PDB file of C-alpha atoms in Angstrom:
ATOM      1  CA  MET Q   1     -62.374 -88.645 -26.795  1.00 55.00           C
ATOM      2  CA  THR Q   2     -65.075 -89.495 -24.296  1.00 86.00           C
ATOM      3  CA  ASP Q   3     -64.089 -89.867 -20.649  1.00 92.00           C
ATOM      4  CA  LEU Q   4     -66.177 -93.040 -20.379  1.00 94.00           C
ATOM      5  CA  LEU Q   5     -66.376 -96.168 -22.496  1.00 95.00           C
ATOM      6  CA  LEU Q   6     -69.441 -98.369 -22.190  1.00 94.00           C
ATOM      7  CA  GLU Q   7     -70.746-101.595 -23.612  1.00 95.00           C
ATOM      8  CA  GLN Q   8     -73.752-103.727 -22.734  1.00 95.00           C
ATOM      9  CA  ASP Q   9     -73.406-107.438 -23.464  1.00 94.00           C
ATOM     10  CA  LYS Q  10     -76.130-109.905 -24.415  1.00 93.00           C
ATOM     11  CA  ASN Q  11     -76.667-110.858 -20.754  1.00 92.00           C
ATOM     12  CA  GLY Q  12     -77.520-107.290 -19.772  1.00 95.00           C
ATOM     13  CA  VAL Q  13     -74.171-106.597 -18.104  1.00 97.00           C
ATOM     14  CA  VAL Q  14     -72.899-103.050 -18.614  1.00 97.00           C
ATOM     15  CA  TRP Q  15     -69.119-102.677 -18.830  1.00 98.00           C
ATOM     16  CA  LEU Q  16     -68.266 -99.096 -17.907  1.00 97.00           C
ATOM     17  CA  SER Q  17     -64.630 -97.972 -18.157  1.00 97.00           C
ATOM     18  CA  LEU Q  18     -62.944 -94.764 -17.046  1.00 97.00           C
ATOM     19  CA  ASN Q  19     -61.198 -93.432 -20.139  1.00 96.00           C
ATOM     20  CA  ARG Q  20     -58.677 -90.729 -19.271  1.00 95.00           C
ATOM     21  CA  PRO Q  21     -55.502 -92.806 -19.652  1.00 95.00           C
ATOM     22  CA  GLU Q  22     -53.353 -89.741 -20.289  1.00 94.00           C
ATOM     23  CA  LYS Q  23     -54.399 -88.521 -16.813  1.00 94.00           C
ATOM     24  CA  HIS Q  24     -54.185 -91.980 -15.221  1.00 95.00           C
ATOM     25  CA  ASN Q  25     -58.001 -91.852 -15.072  1.00 96.00           C
ATOM     26  CA  ALA Q  26     -57.971 -89.100 -12.477  1.00 93.00           C
ATOM     27  CA  PHE Q  27     -61.454 -87.702 -12.133  1.00 90.00           C
ATOM     28  CA  ASP Q  28     -62.648 -84.123 -12.378  1.00 91.00           C
ATOM     29  CA  ASP Q  29     -66.043 -82.456 -12.328  1.00 91.00           C
ATOM     30  CA  GLN Q  30     -66.778 -83.494 -15.916  1.00 92.00           C
ATOM     31  CA  LEU Q  31     -66.053 -87.196 -15.323  1.00 94.00           C
ATOM     32  CA  ILE Q  32     -68.096 -87.132 -12.104  1.00 94.00           C
ATOM     33  CA  ALA Q  33     -71.031 -85.592 -14.007  1.00 94.00           C
ATOM     34  CA  GLU Q  34     -70.766 -88.197 -16.778  1.00 95.00           C
ATOM     35  CA  LEU Q  35     -70.703 -91.047 -14.274  1.00 96.00           C
ATOM     36  CA  LEU Q  36     -73.805 -89.660 -12.558  1.00 96.00           C
ATOM     37  CA  VAL Q  37     -75.674 -89.491 -15.871  1.00 96.00           C
ATOM     38  CA  GLN Q  38     -74.776 -93.074 -16.758  1.00 96.00           C
ATOM     39  CA  LEU Q  39     -75.611 -94.485 -13.322  1.00 96.00           C
ATOM     40  CA  ASP Q  40     -79.019 -92.802 -13.378  1.00 95.00           C
ATOM     41  CA  LYS Q  41     -79.689 -94.175 -16.862  1.00 95.00           C
ATOM     42  CA  PHE Q  42     -78.645 -97.737 -16.036  1.00 96.00           C
ATOM     43  CA  ALA Q  43     -80.502 -97.752 -12.719  1.00 94.00           C
ATOM     44  CA  SER Q  44     -83.832 -97.176 -14.478  1.00 91.00           C
ATOM     45  CA  ASP Q  45     -83.140 -99.552 -17.392  1.00 94.00           C
ATOM     46  CA  PRO Q  46     -84.746-102.973 -16.739  1.00 92.00           C
ATOM     47  CA  SER Q  47     -82.493-104.602 -19.343  1.00 93.00           C
ATOM     48  CA  VAL Q  48     -79.420-103.898 -17.185  1.00 96.00           C
ATOM     49  CA  ARG Q  49     -78.667-106.818 -14.858  1.00 96.00           C
ATOM     50  CA  ALA Q  50     -75.245-105.821 -13.496  1.00 97.00           C
ATOM     51  CA  LEU Q  51     -72.576-103.135 -13.787  1.00 98.00           C
ATOM     52  CA  VAL Q  52     -68.821-103.701 -14.106  1.00 98.00           C
ATOM     53  CA  LEU Q  53     -66.659-100.633 -13.451  1.00 98.00           C
ATOM     54  CA  GLY Q  54     -63.131-100.730 -14.838  1.00 98.00           C
ATOM     55  CA  ALA Q  55     -60.595 -98.436 -16.442  1.00 97.00           C
ATOM     56  CA  ASN Q  56     -58.704 -98.040 -19.686  1.00 96.00           C
ATOM     57  CA  GLY Q  57     -54.936 -97.551 -19.585  1.00 95.00           C
ATOM     58  CA  LYS Q  58     -52.161 -98.337 -17.134  1.00 96.00           C
ATOM     59  CA  HIS Q  59     -54.005 -97.504 -13.901  1.00 97.00           C
ATOM     60  CA  PHE Q  60     -57.499 -97.792 -12.462  1.00 98.00           C
ATOM     61  CA  SER Q  61     -57.432 -94.207 -11.197  1.00 97.00           C
ATOM     62  CA  ALA Q  62     -55.002 -91.760  -9.624  1.00 94.00           C
ATOM     63  CA  GLY Q  63     -57.906 -90.218  -7.693  1.00 90.00           C
ATOM     64  CA  ALA Q  64     -58.812 -86.567  -8.104  1.00 85.00           C
ATOM     65  CA  ASP Q  65     -57.279 -84.626 -10.979  1.00 86.00           C
ATOM     66  CA  LEU Q  66     -54.774 -82.282  -9.314  1.00 78.00           C
ATOM     67  CA  ASN Q  67     -55.297 -79.548 -11.919  1.00 83.00           C
ATOM     68  CA  TRP Q  68     -58.990 -79.639 -11.080  1.00 79.00           C
ATOM     69  CA  MET Q  69     -58.189 -79.543  -7.356  1.00 74.00           C
ATOM     70  CA  GLN Q  70     -55.866 -76.589  -7.900  1.00 74.00           C
ATOM     71  CA  SER Q  71     -58.558 -74.694  -9.764  1.00 78.00           C
ATOM     72  CA  MET Q  72     -61.058 -75.421  -6.982  1.00 71.00           C
ATOM     73  CA  ALA Q  73     -58.641 -74.042  -4.373  1.00 73.00           C
ATOM     74  CA  LYS Q  74     -59.068 -70.630  -5.985  1.00 76.00           C
ATOM     75  CA  LEU Q  75     -62.819 -70.666  -5.403  1.00 71.00           C
ATOM     76  CA  SER Q  76     -64.780 -69.873  -2.256  1.00 82.00           C
ATOM     77  CA  GLN Q  77     -65.551 -72.303   0.541  1.00 81.00           C
ATOM     78  CA  GLN Q  78     -69.207 -72.342  -0.552  1.00 81.00           C
ATOM     79  CA  GLU Q  79     -68.304 -73.117  -4.155  1.00 77.00           C
ATOM     80  CA  ASN Q  80     -66.007 -75.899  -2.975  1.00 75.00           C
ATOM     81  CA  ALA Q  81     -68.767 -77.316  -0.792  1.00 77.00           C
ATOM     82  CA  GLU Q  82     -71.193 -77.417  -3.733  1.00 80.00           C
ATOM     83  CA  ASP Q  83     -68.558 -79.061  -5.919  1.00 78.00           C
ATOM     84  CA  ALA Q  84     -67.733 -81.671  -3.265  1.00 80.00           C
ATOM     85  CA  LYS Q  85     -71.416 -82.568  -3.008  1.00 90.00           C
ATOM     86  CA  GLN Q  86     -71.280 -83.893  -6.573  1.00 92.00           C
ATOM     87  CA  LEU Q  87     -68.630 -86.450  -5.653  1.00 92.00           C
ATOM     88  CA  ALA Q  88     -70.593 -87.329  -2.520  1.00 94.00           C
ATOM     89  CA  LEU Q  89     -73.681 -87.814  -4.686  1.00 96.00           C
ATOM     90  CA  LEU Q  90     -71.762 -90.015  -7.128  1.00 96.00           C
ATOM     91  CA  LEU Q  91     -70.500 -92.254  -4.333  1.00 97.00           C
ATOM     92  CA  HIS Q  92     -73.991 -92.514  -2.859  1.00 97.00           C
ATOM     93  CA  ARG Q  93     -75.533 -93.383  -6.247  1.00 97.00           C
ATOM     94  CA  LEU Q  94     -72.928 -96.074  -6.853  1.00 98.00           C
ATOM     95  CA  ASP Q  95     -73.258 -97.441  -3.323  1.00 98.00           C
ATOM     96  CA  THR Q  96     -77.049 -97.663  -3.578  1.00 97.00           C
ATOM     97  CA  PHE Q  97     -77.165 -98.713  -7.248  1.00 97.00           C
ATOM     98  CA  ALA Q  98     -79.895-101.340  -7.104  1.00 96.00           C
ATOM     99  CA  LYS Q  99     -78.178-103.938  -9.275  1.00 97.00           C
ATOM    100  CA  PRO Q 100     -74.942-105.867  -8.606  1.00 98.00           C
ATOM    101  CA  THR Q 101     -71.721-103.909  -9.184  1.00 98.00           C
ATOM    102  CA  ILE Q 102     -68.179-105.165  -9.709  1.00 98.00           C
ATOM    103  CA  ALA Q 103     -64.980-103.093  -9.653  1.00 98.00           C
ATOM    104  CA  LEU Q 104     -62.052-104.238 -11.804  1.00 98.00           C
ATOM    105  CA  VAL Q 105     -58.831-102.769 -10.435  1.00 98.00           C
ATOM    106  CA  HIS Q 106     -55.375-102.741 -11.976  1.00 97.00           C
ATOM    107  CA  GLY Q 107     -52.324-100.586 -11.386  1.00 97.00           C
ATOM    108  CA  ALA Q 108     -52.795 -97.677  -9.001  1.00 97.00           C
ATOM    109  CA  ALA Q 109     -56.022 -96.834  -7.209  1.00 98.00           C
ATOM    110  CA  PHE Q 110     -55.291 -93.788  -5.107  1.00 97.00           C
ATOM    111  CA  GLY Q 111     -57.327 -91.302  -3.073  1.00 93.00           C
ATOM    112  CA  GLY Q 112     -60.908 -91.007  -4.238  1.00 93.00           C
ATOM    113  CA  ALA Q 113     -60.564 -94.122  -6.396  1.00 96.00           C
ATOM    114  CA  LEU Q 114     -60.815 -96.178  -3.206  1.00 97.00           C
ATOM    115  CA  GLY Q 115     -64.237 -94.653  -2.654  1.00 96.00           C
ATOM    116  CA  LEU Q 116     -65.458 -96.000  -5.980  1.00 97.00           C
ATOM    117  CA  ILE Q 117     -64.070 -99.458  -5.190  1.00 98.00           C
ATOM    118  CA  CYS Q 118     -65.571 -99.551  -1.691  1.00 98.00           C
ATOM    119  CA  CYS Q 119     -68.979 -98.588  -3.095  1.00 98.00           C
ATOM    120  CA  CYS Q 120     -69.046-101.634  -5.395  1.00 98.00           C
ATOM    121  CA  ASP Q 121     -70.455-104.969  -4.223  1.00 98.00           C
ATOM    122  CA  ILE Q 122     -67.505-107.028  -5.464  1.00 98.00           C
ATOM    123  CA  ALA Q 123     -63.930-105.902  -6.142  1.00 98.00           C
ATOM    124  CA  ILE Q 124     -61.382-107.818  -8.198  1.00 98.00           C
ATOM    125  CA  GLY Q 125     -57.778-106.681  -8.407  1.00 98.00           C
ATOM    126  CA  THR Q 126     -54.652-107.766 -10.212  1.00 98.00           C
ATOM    127  CA  PRO Q 127     -51.629-108.903  -8.175  1.00 97.00           C
ATOM    128  CA  ASP Q 128     -49.808-105.701  -9.151  1.00 96.00           C
ATOM    129  CA  SER Q 129     -52.627-103.381  -8.070  1.00 97.00           C
ATOM    130  CA  ARG Q 130     -51.783-100.957  -5.295  1.00 98.00           C
ATOM    131  CA  PHE Q 131     -53.716 -98.511  -3.184  1.00 98.00           C
ATOM    132  CA  CYS Q 132     -53.109 -95.370  -1.181  1.00 97.00           C
ATOM    133  CA  LEU Q 133     -55.191 -92.940   0.829  1.00 97.00           C
ATOM    134  CA  SER Q 134     -52.789 -90.182  -0.065  1.00 94.00           C
ATOM    135  CA  GLU Q 135     -54.773 -87.052   0.785  1.00 93.00           C
ATOM    136  CA  VAL Q 136     -52.839 -85.960   3.878  1.00 95.00           C
ATOM    137  CA  LYS Q 137     -49.659 -85.740   1.777  1.00 93.00           C
ATOM    138  CA  LEU Q 138     -51.332 -82.769   0.083  1.00 88.00           C
ATOM    139  CA  GLY Q 139     -52.699 -81.252   3.270  1.00 91.00           C
ATOM    140  CA  LEU Q 140     -56.151 -82.659   2.474  1.00 90.00           C
ATOM    141  CA  LEU Q 141     -58.242 -85.502   3.891  1.00 93.00           C
ATOM    142  CA  PRO Q 142     -60.311 -88.411   2.496  1.00 95.00           C
ATOM    143  CA  ALA Q 143     -63.557 -86.861   3.673  1.00 94.00           C
ATOM    144  CA  THR Q 144     -66.127 -87.703   0.987  1.00 94.00           C
ATOM    145  CA  ILE Q 145     -64.940 -91.270   0.563  1.00 96.00           C
ATOM    146  CA  GLY Q 146     -64.380 -91.702   4.299  1.00 96.00           C
ATOM    147  CA  PRO Q 147     -67.711 -93.320   5.236  1.00 96.00           C
ATOM    148  CA  TYR Q 148     -67.367 -95.980   2.548  1.00 97.00           C
ATOM    149  CA  VAL Q 149     -63.713 -96.765   3.232  1.00 98.00           C
ATOM    150  CA  ILE Q 150     -64.265 -96.894   7.000  1.00 97.00           C
ATOM    151  CA  ARG Q 151     -67.248 -99.201   6.515  1.00 97.00           C
ATOM    152  CA  THR Q 152     -65.088-101.469   4.349  1.00 97.00           C
ATOM    153  CA  ILE Q 153     -61.867-101.735   6.350  1.00 98.00           C
ATOM    154  CA  GLY Q 154     -63.056-100.648   9.798  1.00 97.00           C
ATOM    155  CA  GLN Q 155     -62.126 -97.678  11.938  1.00 97.00           C
ATOM    156  CA  ARG Q 156     -58.942 -99.202  13.322  1.00 98.00           C
ATOM    157  CA  HIS Q 157     -57.333 -99.732   9.914  1.00 98.00           C
ATOM    158  CA  SER Q 158     -58.732 -96.438   8.638  1.00 98.00           C
ATOM    159  CA  ARG Q 159     -57.031 -94.529  11.434  1.00 98.00           C
ATOM    160  CA  ARG Q 160     -53.743 -96.039  10.332  1.00 98.00           C
ATOM    161  CA  TYR Q 161     -54.010 -95.602   6.565  1.00 98.00           C
ATOM    162  CA  PHE Q 162     -55.726 -92.196   6.635  1.00 98.00           C
ATOM    163  CA  LEU Q 163     -52.835 -90.888   8.736  1.00 98.00           C
ATOM    164  CA  THR Q 164     -49.806 -92.654   7.251  1.00 97.00           C
ATOM    165  CA  ALA Q 165     -50.817 -92.417   3.568  1.00 97.00           C
ATOM    166  CA  GLU Q 166     -48.674 -95.512   3.095  1.00 97.00           C
ATOM    167  CA  LEU Q 167     -48.865 -97.725   0.040  1.00 97.00           C
ATOM    168  CA  ILE Q 168     -51.171-100.752   0.338  1.00 98.00           C
ATOM    169  CA  ASP Q 169     -50.208-103.735  -1.815  1.00 98.00           C
ATOM    170  CA  SER Q 170     -52.729-106.109  -3.365  1.00 98.00           C
ATOM    171  CA  ASN Q 171     -52.349-108.841  -0.730  1.00 98.00           C
ATOM    172  CA  THR Q 172     -52.889-106.355   2.084  1.00 98.00           C
ATOM    173  CA  ALA Q 173     -55.903-104.944   0.218  1.00 98.00           C
ATOM    174  CA  LEU Q 174     -57.297-108.474   0.055  1.00 98.00           C
ATOM    175  CA  GLN Q 175     -56.796-108.946   3.798  1.00 98.00           C
ATOM    176  CA  LEU Q 176     -58.400-105.574   4.564  1.00 98.00           C
ATOM    177  CA  GLY Q 177     -61.473-106.351   2.468  1.00 98.00           C
ATOM    178  CA  ILE Q 178     -60.831-103.685  -0.165  1.00 98.00           C
ATOM    179  CA  LEU Q 179     -60.604-106.544  -2.668  1.00 98.00           C
ATOM    180  CA  HIS Q 180     -62.484-109.840  -2.726  1.00 98.00           C
ATOM    181  CA  HIS Q 181     -60.327-111.540  -5.348  1.00 98.00           C
ATOM    182  CA  LEU Q 182     -56.896-111.297  -6.942  1.00 98.00           C
ATOM    183  CA  ASP Q 183     -56.606-112.503 -10.511  1.00 97.00           C
ATOM    184  CA  GLU Q 184     -54.220-112.015 -13.423  1.00 95.00           C
ATOM    185  CA  GLN Q 185     -57.264-111.731 -15.714  1.00 94.00           C
ATOM    186  CA  PRO Q 186     -59.875-109.845 -13.659  1.00 95.00           C
ATOM    187  CA  ALA Q 187     -62.213-109.310 -16.620  1.00 96.00           C
ATOM    188  CA  GLN Q 188     -62.452-113.068 -17.182  1.00 97.00           C
ATOM    189  CA  LEU Q 189     -63.309-113.620 -13.525  1.00 97.00           C
ATOM    190  CA  ALA Q 190     -65.880-110.813 -13.724  1.00 97.00           C
ATOM    191  CA  LYS Q 191     -67.503-112.562 -16.699  1.00 97.00           C
ATOM    192  CA  ALA Q 192     -67.771-115.775 -14.692  1.00 97.00           C
ATOM    193  CA  ILE Q 193     -69.279-113.934 -11.724  1.00 97.00           C
ATOM    194  CA  THR Q 194     -71.782-111.975 -13.823  1.00 97.00           C
ATOM    195  CA  ALA Q 195     -72.783-115.185 -15.622  1.00 95.00           C
ATOM    196  CA  GLN Q 196     -73.670-116.569 -12.204  1.00 95.00           C
ATOM    197  CA  LEU Q 197     -75.436-113.395 -11.088  1.00 95.00           C
ATOM    198  CA  THR Q 198     -77.654-113.238 -14.161  1.00 93.00           C
ATOM    199  CA  GLN Q 199     -79.022-116.693 -13.354  1.00 94.00           C
ATOM    200  CA  HIS Q 200     -80.540-115.369 -10.127  1.00 95.00           C
ATOM    201  CA  GLY Q 201     -83.832-113.563  -9.676  1.00 95.00           C
ATOM    202  CA  PRO Q 202     -83.302-109.904 -10.625  1.00 94.00           C
ATOM    203  CA  GLN Q 203     -85.747-108.618  -8.013  1.00 94.00           C
ATOM    204  CA  ALA Q 204     -84.211-110.901  -5.383  1.00 95.00           C
ATOM    205  CA  LEU Q 205     -80.739-109.529  -6.165  1.00 95.00           C
ATOM    206  CA  MET Q 206     -81.935-105.962  -5.708  1.00 94.00           C
ATOM    207  CA  ALA Q 207     -83.789-106.838  -2.501  1.00 94.00           C
ATOM    208  CA  ALA Q 208     -80.742-108.694  -1.123  1.00 95.00           C
ATOM    209  CA  LYS Q 209     -78.544-105.673  -1.796  1.00 95.00           C
ATOM    210  CA  ALA Q 210     -81.086-103.355  -0.141  1.00 94.00           C
ATOM    211  CA  LEU Q 211     -81.130-105.730   2.837  1.00 95.00           C
ATOM    212  CA  CYS Q 212     -77.359-105.395   3.267  1.00 94.00           C
ATOM    213  CA  LEU Q 213     -77.558-101.599   3.179  1.00 93.00           C
ATOM    214  CA  ARG Q 214     -80.535-101.485   5.556  1.00 92.00           C
ATOM    215  CA  CYS Q 215     -78.986-103.822   8.139  1.00 93.00           C
ATOM    216  CA  ASN Q 216     -75.533-102.230   8.184  1.00 90.00           C
ATOM    217  CA  ASN Q 217     -74.675-100.971  11.684  1.00 85.00           C
ATOM    218  CA  GLN Q 218     -78.319-101.107  12.760  1.00 88.00           C
ATOM    219  CA  PRO Q 219     -79.437-102.414  16.152  1.00 92.00           C
ATOM    220  CA  ILE Q 220     -81.370-105.680  15.931  1.00 94.00           C
ATOM    221  CA  ASP Q 221     -84.525-104.154  17.342  1.00 93.00           C
ATOM    222  CA  GLN Q 222     -88.251-104.364  16.631  1.00 94.00           C
ATOM    223  CA  ASP Q 223     -87.990-102.049  13.619  1.00 93.00           C
ATOM    224  CA  LEU Q 224     -85.295-104.144  11.955  1.00 92.00           C
ATOM    225  CA  MET Q 225     -87.080-107.385  12.786  1.00 93.00           C
ATOM    226  CA  ALA Q 226     -90.259-105.994  11.235  1.00 93.00           C
ATOM    227  CA  TYR Q 227     -88.337-104.947   8.126  1.00 91.00           C
ATOM    228  CA  THR Q 228     -86.684-108.349   7.636  1.00 94.00           C
ATOM    229  CA  SER Q 229     -89.918-110.245   8.324  1.00 94.00           C
ATOM    230  CA  LYS Q 230     -91.791-108.179   5.760  1.00 93.00           C
ATOM    231  CA  ALA Q 231     -88.953-108.556   3.253  1.00 92.00           C
ATOM    232  CA  ILE Q 232     -89.045-112.364   3.264  1.00 91.00           C
ATOM    233  CA  ALA Q 233     -92.853-112.442   3.332  1.00 92.00           C
ATOM    234  CA  ASP Q 234     -92.978-110.148   0.286  1.00 91.00           C
ATOM    235  CA  ALA Q 235     -90.406-112.300  -1.514  1.00 91.00           C
ATOM    236  CA  ARG Q 236     -92.312-115.515  -0.848  1.00 90.00           C
ATOM    237  CA  VAL Q 237     -95.546-114.261  -2.394  1.00 91.00           C
ATOM    238  CA  SER Q 238     -93.925-112.319  -5.251  1.00 93.00           C
ATOM    239  CA  PRO Q 239     -94.175-113.687  -8.814  1.00 92.00           C
ATOM    240  CA  GLU Q 240     -90.405-114.134  -8.834  1.00 91.00           C
ATOM    241  CA  GLY Q 241     -90.369-116.015  -5.538  1.00 92.00           C
ATOM    242  CA  GLN Q 242     -93.234-118.228  -6.653  1.00 92.00           C
ATOM    243  CA  GLU Q 243     -91.490-119.017  -9.943  1.00 91.00           C
ATOM    244  CA  GLY Q 244     -88.210-119.768  -8.170  1.00 93.00           C
ATOM    245  CA  LEU Q 245     -89.864-122.271  -5.845  1.00 91.00           C
ATOM    246  CA  ARG Q 246     -91.847-123.912  -8.661  1.00 93.00           C
ATOM    247  CA  ALA Q 247     -88.696-124.268 -10.749  1.00 92.00           C
ATOM    248  CA  PHE Q 248     -86.762-125.773  -7.841  1.00 92.00           C
ATOM    249  CA  PHE Q 249     -89.325-128.487  -7.182  1.00 92.00           C
ATOM    250  CA  ALA Q 250     -89.802-129.136 -10.897  1.00 94.00           C
ATOM    251  CA  LYS Q 251     -86.008-129.457 -11.291  1.00 94.00           C
ATOM    252  CA  ARG Q 252     -85.890-126.872 -14.086  1.00 94.00           C
ATOM    253  CA  SER Q 253     -84.335-123.471 -14.595  1.00 92.00           C
ATOM    254  CA  PRO Q 254     -86.554-120.565 -13.486  1.00 93.00           C
ATOM    255  CA  VAL Q 255     -87.896-118.139 -16.044  1.00 93.00           C
ATOM    256  CA  TRP Q 256     -87.423-114.655 -14.645  1.00 86.00           C
ATOM    257  CA  ARG Q 257     -89.628-111.818 -15.882  1.00 72.00           C
TER     258      ARG Q 257
END
């Protein structure tokens, strides 16, 4: 049985599901490697317009597979560092994936699973979803996912939840910004959102996402002003920008290429 299930619909939306239900979708080095392969493939495929990341089974993900973690504890510090870099690379690839990403969360999302969620552009959870940064219970810490979680919920909340490892319910996750929506049928909501996304200019979506990443925690100085000025100027004269404006004034739907 493959650790990942994938399907691409007629609108170019890829539905990628973690598929280790017997392990509560805990991830190990093999699953991390498979995710990296798929993200690289979809990133370079022009037919892909958006990515939805979900999970098969009772839970979104229990985080790292403890058997894998136990095996890694027997290796050297250098070997552990090289292994950890793969998860760091996965999070970075998902965070900077050029096209829109949506996380569908149900059941438990513990430990490293929060990193995956915080790297997605939009996160939808079920009312019964629950979260926990549980690493300190095991004498570990949420190091690799830390930058993404801290960016999402802020340092103040991170200092609390990193230290207490307390359970976070779905309503609290919504308030913290871990989730954007709560819905009994998250896949149906994701379909509605992706239907909206695929109506927009594909290059504009990628540029808008790059803009968010570039502006995050940056001083509004001459360099950033130059970047944003060039970005809008490039968009205005691009074929996509020209088509979007023509379609607006002609009161018709744009034809994206």
